[in-house]
Tab-separated table of C-alpha atoms and ligand atoms in Angstrom:
chain	number	residue	atom	x	y	z
A	1021	MET	CA	-2.092	-11.588	-21.026
A	1022	LYS	CA	1.194	-11.263	-19.119
A	1023	PHE	CA	1.700	-8.604	-16.440
A	1024	GLY	CA	3.795	-6.100	-18.457
A	1025	THR	CA	1.336	-6.164	-21.359
A	1026	LYS	CA	-1.568	-5.713	-18.965
A	1027	ALA	CA	0.179	-2.782	-17.242
A	1028	ILE	CA	0.195	-0.968	-20.587
A	1029	HIS	CA	-3.061	-2.092	-22.195
A	1030	ALA	CA	-5.559	-3.532	-19.708
A	1031	GLY	CA	-8.663	-1.528	-18.848
A	1032	VAL	CA	-7.856	1.359	-21.184
A	1033	HIS	CA	-8.998	2.001	-24.749
A	1034	PRO	CA	-8.498	4.808	-27.282
A	1035	ASP	CA	-10.826	7.755	-26.746
A	1036	PRO	CA	-14.022	7.014	-28.730
A	1037	THR	CA	-14.452	10.575	-29.999
A	1038	THR	CA	-10.898	11.406	-31.150
A	1039	GLY	CA	-8.934	8.158	-31.108
A	1040	ALA	CA	-6.478	9.647	-28.570
A	1041	ILE	CA	-4.377	6.686	-27.454
A	1042	MET	CA	-3.898	8.097	-23.958
A	1043	THR	CA	-6.987	8.410	-21.766
A	1044	PRO	CA	-7.959	12.114	-21.806
A	1045	ILE	CA	-8.345	14.100	-18.591
A	1046	TYR	CA	-12.109	14.631	-18.491
A	1047	GLN	CA	-11.929	17.833	-16.468
A	1048	THR	CA	-15.660	18.234	-16.035
A	1049	SER	CA	-17.980	18.148	-13.058
A	1050	THR	CA	-21.173	17.394	-14.989
A	1051	TYR	CA	-22.540	15.906	-18.242
A	1052	VAL	CA	-25.351	17.170	-20.484
A	1053	GLN	CA	-28.429	14.953	-20.627
A	1054	ARG	CA	-30.685	14.638	-23.706
A	1055	SER	CA	-33.777	14.382	-21.522
A	1056	PRO	CA	-34.031	13.877	-17.721
A	1057	GLY	CA	-32.335	10.560	-16.939
A	1058	ASP	CA	-31.342	10.016	-20.609
A	1059	HIS	CA	-27.543	10.306	-20.563
A	1060	LYS	CA	-24.394	8.491	-21.685
A	1061	GLY	CA	-23.677	6.808	-18.350
A	1062	PHE	CA	-22.192	9.901	-16.728
A	1063	GLU	CA	-24.208	12.350	-14.607
A	1064	TYR	CA	-21.877	13.966	-12.077
A	1065	SER	CA	-18.132	13.471	-11.559
A	1066	ARG	CA	-18.257	12.488	-7.894
A	1067	THR	CA	-20.262	9.459	-9.039
A	1068	HIS	CA	-18.566	8.663	-12.379
A	1069	ASN	CA	-15.856	10.220	-14.495
A	1070	PRO	CA	-14.463	8.627	-17.694
A	1071	THR	CA	-10.795	9.109	-16.692
A	1072	ARG	CA	-11.496	7.526	-13.310
A	1073	SER	CA	-13.490	4.683	-14.907
A	1074	GLN	CA	-10.530	3.674	-17.084
A	1075	LEU	CA	-8.167	3.840	-14.121
A	1076	GLN	CA	-10.539	1.679	-12.050
A	1077	ASP	CA	-10.698	-0.900	-14.861
A	1078	ALA	CA	-6.902	-0.894	-15.247
A	1079	LEU	CA	-6.421	-1.385	-11.495
A	1080	ALA	CA	-8.894	-4.273	-11.404
A	1081	ALA	CA	-7.135	-5.957	-14.340
A	1082	LEU	CA	-3.681	-5.737	-12.728
A	1083	ASP	CA	-4.922	-7.475	-9.568
A	1084	ASN	CA	-6.878	-10.065	-11.581
A	1085	GLY	CA	-9.973	-8.661	-9.888
A	1086	LYS	CA	-13.403	-7.729	-11.203
A	1087	HIS	CA	-13.963	-4.216	-9.843
A	1088	GLY	CA	-11.694	-1.287	-8.986
A	1089	LEU	CA	-12.618	1.787	-6.952
A	1090	ALA	CA	-10.387	4.859	-6.839
A	1091	PHE	CA	-10.193	7.336	-3.957
A	1092	ALA	CA	-8.687	10.747	-3.320
A	1093	THR	CA	-6.097	9.208	-0.944
A	1094	GLY	CA	-5.118	5.825	0.447
A	1095	MET	CA	-6.705	6.895	3.738
A	1096	ALA	CA	-10.022	7.603	1.969
A	1097	ALA	CA	-9.877	4.038	0.579
A	1098	ILE	CA	-9.298	2.620	4.087
A	1099	ASP	CA	-12.057	4.852	5.463
A	1100	CYS	CA	-14.491	3.513	2.868
A	1101	ILE	CA	-13.687	-0.097	3.823
A	1102	VAL	CA	-14.179	0.551	7.558
A	1103	LYS	CA	-17.564	2.155	6.775
A	1104	LEU	CA	-18.793	-1.358	5.933
A	1105	LEU	CA	-18.770	-2.042	9.698
A	1106	GLN	CA	-21.368	-1.407	12.424
A	1107	PRO	CA	-20.936	-0.374	16.073
A	1108	GLY	CA	-20.041	-3.482	18.084
A	1109	ASP	CA	-18.092	-5.063	15.220
A	1110	GLU	CA	-14.487	-6.085	15.801
A	1111	VAL	CA	-11.404	-5.862	13.593
A	1112	ILE	CA	-8.169	-7.804	13.903
A	1113	SER	CA	-5.220	-5.914	12.477
A	1114	THR	CA	-1.510	-6.458	12.371
A	1115	ASN	CA	0.302	-4.565	15.157
A	1116	ASP	CA	3.030	-3.426	12.756
A	1117	LEU	CA	1.207	-1.233	10.264
A	1118	TYR	CA	1.190	2.214	8.688
A	1119	GLY	CA	0.749	4.830	11.440
A	1120	GLY	CA	-2.070	6.588	9.576
A	1121	SER	CA	-4.117	3.374	9.440
A	1122	TYR	CA	-3.549	2.894	13.179
A	1123	ARG	CA	-4.621	6.515	13.802
A	1124	LEU	CA	-7.824	6.142	11.746
A	1125	PHE	CA	-8.705	2.910	13.556
A	1126	THR	CA	-7.989	4.084	17.097
A	1127	LYS	CA	-8.688	7.832	17.008
A	1128	VAL	CA	-11.719	7.839	14.697
A	1129	TYR	CA	-13.498	4.499	14.401
A	1130	GLN	CA	-12.970	3.333	17.977
A	1131	ASN	CA	-15.161	6.334	18.937
A	1132	TYR	CA	-17.933	4.885	16.771
A	1133	GLY	CA	-17.992	1.659	18.799
A	1134	ILE	CA	-15.766	-0.488	16.591
A	1135	LYS	CA	-13.157	-2.514	18.469
A	1136	PHE	CA	-9.650	-3.093	17.091
A	1137	HIS	CA	-7.266	-5.864	18.159
A	1138	PHE	CA	-3.642	-5.362	17.116
A	1139	VAL	CA	-1.719	-8.643	17.000
A	1140	PRO	CA	1.592	-9.863	15.536
A	1141	MET	CA	0.018	-11.447	12.465
A	1142	HIS	CA	3.093	-13.266	11.259
A	1143	ASP	CA	2.028	-15.630	14.085
A	1144	MET	CA	-1.363	-16.870	12.837
A	1145	THR	CA	-2.212	-18.423	16.223
A	1146	ALA	CA	-2.298	-14.837	17.601
A	1147	VAL	CA	-4.915	-13.998	14.960
A	1148	GLU	CA	-6.978	-17.087	15.756
A	1149	ALA	CA	-6.845	-16.257	19.473
A	1150	ALA	CA	-8.236	-12.758	18.828
A	1151	VAL	CA	-11.267	-13.993	16.841
A	1152	THR	CA	-14.658	-13.524	18.517
A	1153	GLU	CA	-18.198	-13.905	17.185
A	1154	ARG	CA	-18.060	-10.151	16.465
A	1155	THR	CA	-14.981	-10.285	14.230
A	1156	LYS	CA	-16.029	-8.793	10.904
A	1157	LEU	CA	-12.763	-7.678	9.325
A	1158	ILE	CA	-9.175	-8.906	9.289
A	1159	TRP	CA	-6.678	-6.230	8.229
A	1160	VAL	CA	-3.383	-7.413	6.770
A	1161	GLU	CA	-0.492	-5.276	5.607
A	1162	THR	CA	2.285	-7.349	4.063
A	1163	PRO	CA	5.178	-6.794	4.048
A	1164	THR	CA	4.472	-4.641	7.088
A	1165	ASN	CA	5.465	-1.003	7.426
A	1166	PRO	CA	8.195	-0.510	8.629
A	1167	LEU	CA	9.445	-3.872	9.987
A	1168	LEU	CA	8.984	-5.861	6.777
A	1169	ASN	CA	7.298	-8.791	8.479
A	1170	VAL	CA	5.503	-11.024	6.000
A	1171	ILE	CA	1.998	-12.274	6.723
A	1172	ASP	CA	0.676	-15.478	5.166
A	1173	ILE	CA	-2.310	-14.221	3.144
A	1174	ALA	CA	-3.728	-17.689	2.383
A	1175	ALA	CA	-3.564	-18.622	6.100
A	1176	ALA	CA	-5.202	-15.302	7.084
A	1177	SER	CA	-7.919	-15.987	4.516
A	1178	ALA	CA	-8.609	-19.400	6.077
A	1179	VAL	CA	-8.979	-17.767	9.517
A	1180	ALA	CA	-11.238	-15.029	8.064
A	1181	LYS	CA	-13.470	-17.545	6.258
A	1182	LYS	CA	-13.863	-19.645	9.415
A	1183	ALA	CA	-14.724	-16.501	11.410
A	1184	GLY	CA	-17.157	-15.223	8.735
A	1185	ALA	CA	-15.038	-12.067	8.423
A	1186	LEU	CA	-13.792	-10.176	5.382
A	1187	LEU	CA	-10.057	-10.157	4.674
A	1188	VAL	CA	-8.405	-6.931	3.489
A	1189	VAL	CA	-4.803	-6.775	2.286
A	1190	ASP	CA	-3.076	-3.390	2.152
A	1191	ASN	CA	-0.865	-4.223	-0.840
A	1192	THR	CA	0.852	-0.817	-1.022
A	1193	PHE	CA	4.387	-2.176	-0.423
A	1194	SER	CA	4.037	-5.092	-2.850
A	1195	THR	CA	1.837	-3.909	-5.735
A	1196	PRO	CA	0.225	-6.538	-7.978
A	1197	TYR	CA	3.638	-7.003	-9.631
A	1198	LEU	CA	4.818	-8.809	-6.488
A	1199	GLN	CA	1.615	-10.382	-5.163
A	1200	THR	CA	-2.070	-10.639	-6.050
A	1201	PRO	CA	-3.959	-11.137	-2.752
A	1202	LEU	CA	-7.394	-11.802	-4.295
A	1203	GLU	CA	-5.916	-14.996	-5.744
A	1204	LEU	CA	-4.739	-15.975	-2.244
A	1205	GLY	CA	-8.216	-15.599	-0.749
A	1206	ALA	CA	-8.450	-11.899	0.174
A	1207	ASP	CA	-11.830	-10.211	-0.256
A	1208	MET	CA	-10.410	-6.712	-0.793
A	1209	VAL	CA	-7.052	-5.373	-1.899
A	1210	MET	CA	-6.296	-1.829	-0.836
A	1211	TYR	CA	-3.639	0.603	-2.131
A	1212	SER	CA	-2.103	3.890	-1.386
A	1213	LEU	CA	-1.644	4.568	-5.114
A	1214	THR	CA	0.541	7.480	-4.004
A	1215	LYS	CA	3.439	5.022	-3.716
A	1216	TYR	CA	4.669	2.444	-6.266
A	1217	MET	CA	1.497	2.386	-8.360
A	1218	ALA	CA	1.736	6.066	-9.366
A	1219	GLY	CA	5.471	5.813	-8.827
A	1220	HIS	CA	6.675	9.385	-9.363
A	1221	SER	CA	5.901	11.141	-6.051
A	1222	ASP	CA	3.601	13.568	-7.842
A	1223	THR	CA	0.126	12.565	-6.709
A	1224	VAL	CA	-1.809	11.251	-3.690
A	1225	MET	CA	-4.496	8.633	-4.337
A	1226	GLY	CA	-5.935	5.331	-3.119
A	1227	ALA	CA	-7.855	2.306	-4.381
A	1228	VAL	CA	-9.775	-0.824	-3.438
A	1229	ILE	CA	-10.073	-3.875	-5.728
A	1230	VAL	CA	-12.712	-6.588	-5.209
A	1231	ASN	CA	-14.242	-9.573	-7.005
A	1232	ASP	CA	-17.589	-9.784	-5.258
A	1233	ASP	CA	-20.385	-7.818	-6.968
A	1234	GLU	CA	-22.323	-7.107	-3.775
A	1235	LEU	CA	-19.219	-5.893	-1.936
A	1236	HIS	CA	-18.441	-3.674	-4.904
A	1237	GLN	CA	-21.949	-2.198	-4.759
A	1238	ARG	CA	-21.639	-1.455	-1.050
A	1239	LEU	CA	-18.227	0.180	-1.462
A	1240	SER	CA	-19.413	2.171	-4.515
A	1241	PHE	CA	-22.306	3.468	-2.445
A	1242	TYR	CA	-19.922	4.843	0.220
A	1243	GLN	CA	-17.470	6.074	-2.436
A	1244	ASN	CA	-20.237	8.252	-3.879
A	1245	ALA	CA	-22.194	9.012	-0.709
A	1246	CYS	CA	-19.144	10.106	1.310
A	1247	GLY	CA	-17.349	11.615	-1.668
A	1248	GLY	CA	-13.680	10.741	-1.151
A	1249	THR	CA	-13.154	10.503	-4.907
A	1250	PRO	CA	-10.092	11.673	-6.874
A	1251	GLY	CA	-9.992	14.304	-9.607
A	1252	PRO	CA	-9.387	13.307	-13.243
A	1253	GLN	CA	-5.892	14.846	-13.411
A	1254	ASP	CA	-4.706	12.606	-10.572
A	1255	CYS	CA	-6.345	9.582	-12.231
A	1256	PHE	CA	-4.429	10.420	-15.425
A	1257	LEU	CA	-1.139	10.554	-13.522
A	1258	VAL	CA	-1.748	7.139	-11.950
A	1259	LEU	CA	-2.773	5.693	-15.335
A	1260	ARG	CA	0.507	6.958	-16.755
A	1261	GLY	CA	2.470	5.567	-13.803
A	1262	LEU	CA	0.895	2.115	-14.135
A	1263	LYS	CA	2.283	1.734	-17.670
A	1264	THR	CA	5.807	1.370	-16.289
A	1265	LEU	CA	4.945	-0.439	-13.048
A	1266	HIS	CA	6.581	-3.739	-14.098
A	1267	VAL	CA	9.793	-2.064	-15.294
A	1268	ARG	CA	10.070	0.110	-12.195
A	1269	MET	CA	9.298	-2.745	-9.800
A	1270	GLN	CA	11.884	-4.996	-11.402
A	1271	ARG	CA	14.544	-2.333	-10.835
A	1272	HIS	CA	13.278	-1.518	-7.308
A	1273	CYS	CA	13.710	-5.220	-6.475
A	1274	GLU	CA	17.185	-5.482	-8.044
A	1275	ASN	CA	18.394	-2.352	-6.261
A	1276	GLY	CA	16.659	-3.450	-3.059
A	1277	ARG	CA	18.661	-6.694	-3.036
A	1278	LYS	CA	21.959	-4.844	-3.596
A	1279	VAL	CA	21.227	-2.325	-0.840
A	1280	ALA	CA	20.045	-5.010	1.608
A	1281	GLU	CA	23.161	-7.134	1.023
A	1282	PHE	CA	25.441	-4.094	1.332
A	1283	LEU	CA	23.853	-3.115	4.650
A	1284	LYS	CA	23.979	-6.668	5.986
A	1285	ALA	CA	27.724	-6.849	5.308
A	1286	HIS	CA	28.421	-3.386	6.808
A	1287	PRO	CA	30.300	-3.545	10.136
A	1288	LYS	CA	28.375	-0.572	11.564
A	1289	VAL	CA	24.936	-2.071	10.879
A	1290	GLU	CA	23.304	-4.142	13.619
A	1291	LYS	CA	20.220	-5.480	11.855
A	1292	VAL	CA	18.638	-5.315	8.405
A	1293	TYR	CA	14.937	-5.994	7.828
A	1294	TRP	CA	14.278	-7.315	4.302
A	1295	PRO	CA	12.166	-10.391	3.444
A	1296	GLY	CA	14.548	-11.527	0.686
A	1297	PHE	CA	17.141	-12.791	3.180
A	1298	GLU	CA	16.959	-16.528	3.710
A	1299	ASP	CA	17.322	-15.993	7.457
A	1300	HIS	CA	14.383	-13.537	7.563
A	1301	PRO	CA	11.862	-15.247	9.914
A	1302	ASN	CA	9.098	-15.163	7.272
A	1303	HIS	CA	11.268	-15.755	4.190
A	1304	ALA	CA	9.525	-19.017	3.270
A	1305	ILE	CA	6.104	-17.319	3.176
A	1306	ALA	CA	7.538	-14.382	1.238
A	1307	ALA	CA	9.075	-16.765	-1.310
A	1308	LYS	CA	5.743	-18.594	-1.593
A	1309	GLN	CA	3.385	-15.640	-2.038
A	1310	MET	CA	5.613	-12.922	-3.558
A	1311	ARG	CA	7.298	-12.913	-6.982
A	1312	ASP	CA	10.284	-10.945	-5.637
A	1313	PHE	CA	11.084	-9.104	-2.407
A	1314	GLY	CA	10.659	-5.408	-3.142
A	1315	GLY	CA	12.642	-2.274	-2.507
A	1316	MET	CA	11.615	-1.428	1.066
A	1317	ILE	CA	14.336	-2.026	3.660
A	1318	SER	CA	14.699	-1.011	7.295
A	1319	PHE	CA	17.862	-1.147	9.377
A	1320	VAL	CA	19.320	-0.323	12.779
A	1321	LEU	CA	22.891	0.856	13.331
A	1322	LYS	CA	25.160	-0.818	15.907
A	1323	GLY	CA	24.471	0.614	19.362
A	1324	ASP	CA	20.773	1.223	18.544
A	1325	ARG	CA	21.050	4.972	19.351
A	1326	GLN	CA	18.525	7.442	17.941
A	1327	ALA	CA	21.193	10.173	17.701
A	1328	ASP	CA	23.309	7.988	15.368
A	1329	ALA	CA	20.272	7.260	13.205
A	1330	VAL	CA	19.458	10.978	12.957
A	1331	ALA	CA	23.101	11.810	12.081
A	1332	CYS	CA	23.047	9.196	9.311
A	1333	LEU	CA	19.710	10.496	7.957
A	1334	GLU	CA	21.104	14.038	7.881
A	1335	LYS	CA	24.110	12.917	5.840
A	1336	PHE	CA	22.228	11.204	3.016
A	1337	GLN	CA	22.627	12.920	-0.352
A	1338	LEU	CA	20.580	10.641	-2.618
A	1339	PHE	CA	18.274	9.014	-0.061
A	1340	SER	CA	16.277	12.213	0.539
A	1341	LEU	CA	14.782	12.411	4.022
A	1342	ALA	CA	11.038	12.521	3.369
A	1343	GLU	CA	7.722	10.882	4.199
A	1344	SER	CA	6.320	8.419	1.627
A	1345	LEU	CA	7.890	5.701	-0.507
A	1346	GLY	CA	7.670	3.920	-3.825
A	1347	GLY	CA	8.772	6.756	-6.115
A	1348	VAL	CA	11.549	6.465	-8.699
A	1349	GLU	CA	13.856	8.386	-6.359
A	1350	SER	CA	15.310	6.849	-3.181
A	1351	LEU	CA	13.940	8.121	0.124
A	1352	SER	CA	14.904	7.644	3.743
A	1353	GLY	CA	12.755	8.030	6.823
A	1354	HIS	CA	12.717	7.818	10.600
A	1355	PRO	CA	9.458	5.960	11.400
A	1356	ALA	CA	9.458	6.805	15.137
A	1357	THR	CA	9.201	10.555	14.456
A	1358	MET	CA	7.711	10.536	10.951
A	1359	THR	CA	5.398	7.890	9.429
A	1360	HIS	CA	4.723	6.084	12.719
A	1361	ALA	CA	4.711	8.990	15.207
A	1362	SER	CA	0.935	8.564	15.629
A	1363	ILE	CA	1.505	5.132	17.221
A	1364	PRO	CA	2.233	5.549	20.974
A	1365	ALA	CA	5.890	4.825	21.897
A	1366	GLU	CA	4.865	1.908	24.099
A	1367	GLU	CA	2.885	0.256	21.265
A	1368	ARG	CA	5.784	0.836	18.859
A	1369	ARG	CA	8.184	-0.859	21.234
A	1370	LYS	CA	5.805	-3.774	21.761
A	1371	ALA	CA	5.760	-4.278	17.981
A	1372	GLY	CA	9.593	-4.225	17.960
A	1373	LEU	CA	9.932	-0.804	16.307
A	1374	SER	CA	13.071	0.804	17.704
A	1375	ASP	CA	13.383	4.618	17.871
A	1376	SER	CA	16.646	4.238	15.969
A	1377	LEU	CA	15.142	2.346	13.018
A	1378	ILE	CA	15.858	3.855	9.585
A	1379	ARG	CA	13.504	3.012	6.706
A	1380	LEU	CA	14.658	3.160	3.090
A	1381	SER	CA	12.577	3.256	-0.066
A	1382	VAL	CA	15.150	2.159	-2.601
A	1383	GLY	CA	14.584	3.946	-5.898
A	1384	ILE	CA	15.590	3.040	-9.446
A	1385	GLU	CA	18.798	5.073	-9.698
A	1386	ASP	CA	22.113	3.362	-10.520
A	1387	ALA	CA	22.778	1.030	-7.599
A	1388	ASP	CA	26.486	1.956	-7.339
A	1389	ASP	CA	25.562	5.561	-6.544
A	1390	LEU	CA	23.096	4.398	-3.892
A	1391	LEU	CA	25.716	2.201	-2.215
A	1392	GLU	CA	28.212	5.072	-2.270
A	1393	ASP	CA	25.640	7.315	-0.561
A	1394	LEU	CA	24.993	4.690	2.106
A	1395	GLN	CA	28.716	4.271	2.687
A	1396	GLN	CA	29.355	7.994	3.177
A	1397	ALA	CA	26.307	8.427	5.449
A	1398	ILE	CA	26.954	5.395	7.654
A	1399	GLY	CA	30.698	6.081	7.703
B	786	PLP	C1	1.034	0.974	3.767
B	786	PLP	C2	0.271	2.257	3.619
B	786	PLP	N1	-1.071	2.215	3.596
B	786	PLP	C3	-1.811	3.351	3.481
B	786	PLP	C4	-1.214	4.594	3.395
B	786	PLP	C5	-2.065	5.833	3.288
B	786	PLP	O1	-2.092	6.312	1.968
B	786	PLP	P1	-2.168	7.864	1.540
B	786	PLP	O2	-0.991	8.554	2.136
B	786	PLP	O3	-2.168	7.792	0.043
B	786	PLP	O4	-3.457	8.398	2.081
B	786	PLP	C6	0.179	4.678	3.408
B	786	PLP	C7	0.846	5.993	3.339
B	786	PLP	O5	2.020	6.121	3.615
B	786	PLP	C8	0.933	3.475	3.532
B	786	PLP	O6	2.284	3.493	3.577
């Protein structure tokens, strides 16, 4: 089945009791049993809920994976993955990643005796150099947030396999429309469903997709034991969003290209970060592992001054200044003070993240209006 057909049909089925074509919102905490232990597969909604089950199946199908697990937030999904580790274990992560992931790793799990190495993963020799006999997890985000570096998933998988470590890919920026990491050797794919997958900036949720049955069992245990599960209404919203994922992503990519090219040609723009450019340092890997280049773009104005970036952000009319990304509407952000403020300034600079960097989530509006907004804001 092709991707667009799967986005609409895979994992879901008409409601067995009424024939409702859309998965109902099973707004219930518990399920009546005929006799103790004799039930219809549902006992308590933290453990299982029919709306969540269909979402989990749909998510697994889109990533060509076997099992999906849904969480109340993307952070709860990441938290569940890190719970697989023991004190003394080590993690290698990209040094250019979502600030919230960095905060969870360094401010929470480091205190539990887990060690994190942050390296520029677009250079795989840096990953290999950080491997020790305690390396248990390799954490990839690609393209990275917010510098749009592209990490070679197949090469990271080879390093992980040699080290006996699990490879996780945070696929939030790409979605399975653009890349399917399990097919490139990843053990787990992780999402903030809040973004492109739900797609309408109206819900916060996360997910993990895996193939391995034992890994699925371990993650399911923590999903239930720790309880970071989503409610059925949110699952319904993501299920609805997934049905248009392919159409939205196609337009995000088309608009992304137009915006990136406009910015690159603008005399007041110093640098544009977008993996679709042939001169992007990781373009060849992006072209190999991605089906298109997405709608996330970062740029720096000439002079590299934070005050100019702030003035530009204040002038946007359509690119609303807000946290998050991946919704139908265009958003702008200032990573240094917003999404990435939890990364210390020195670490940000080391990763090449300037305090004047502007990040855009290009929406699916008419591209001409977006270019006009950029023109008036940049001046
Ligand atoms: C790449 C990435 N991963 C994970 C997260 C965390 O997800 P959530 O905000 O749904 O908890 C985000 C949120 O911005 C993100 O951008």
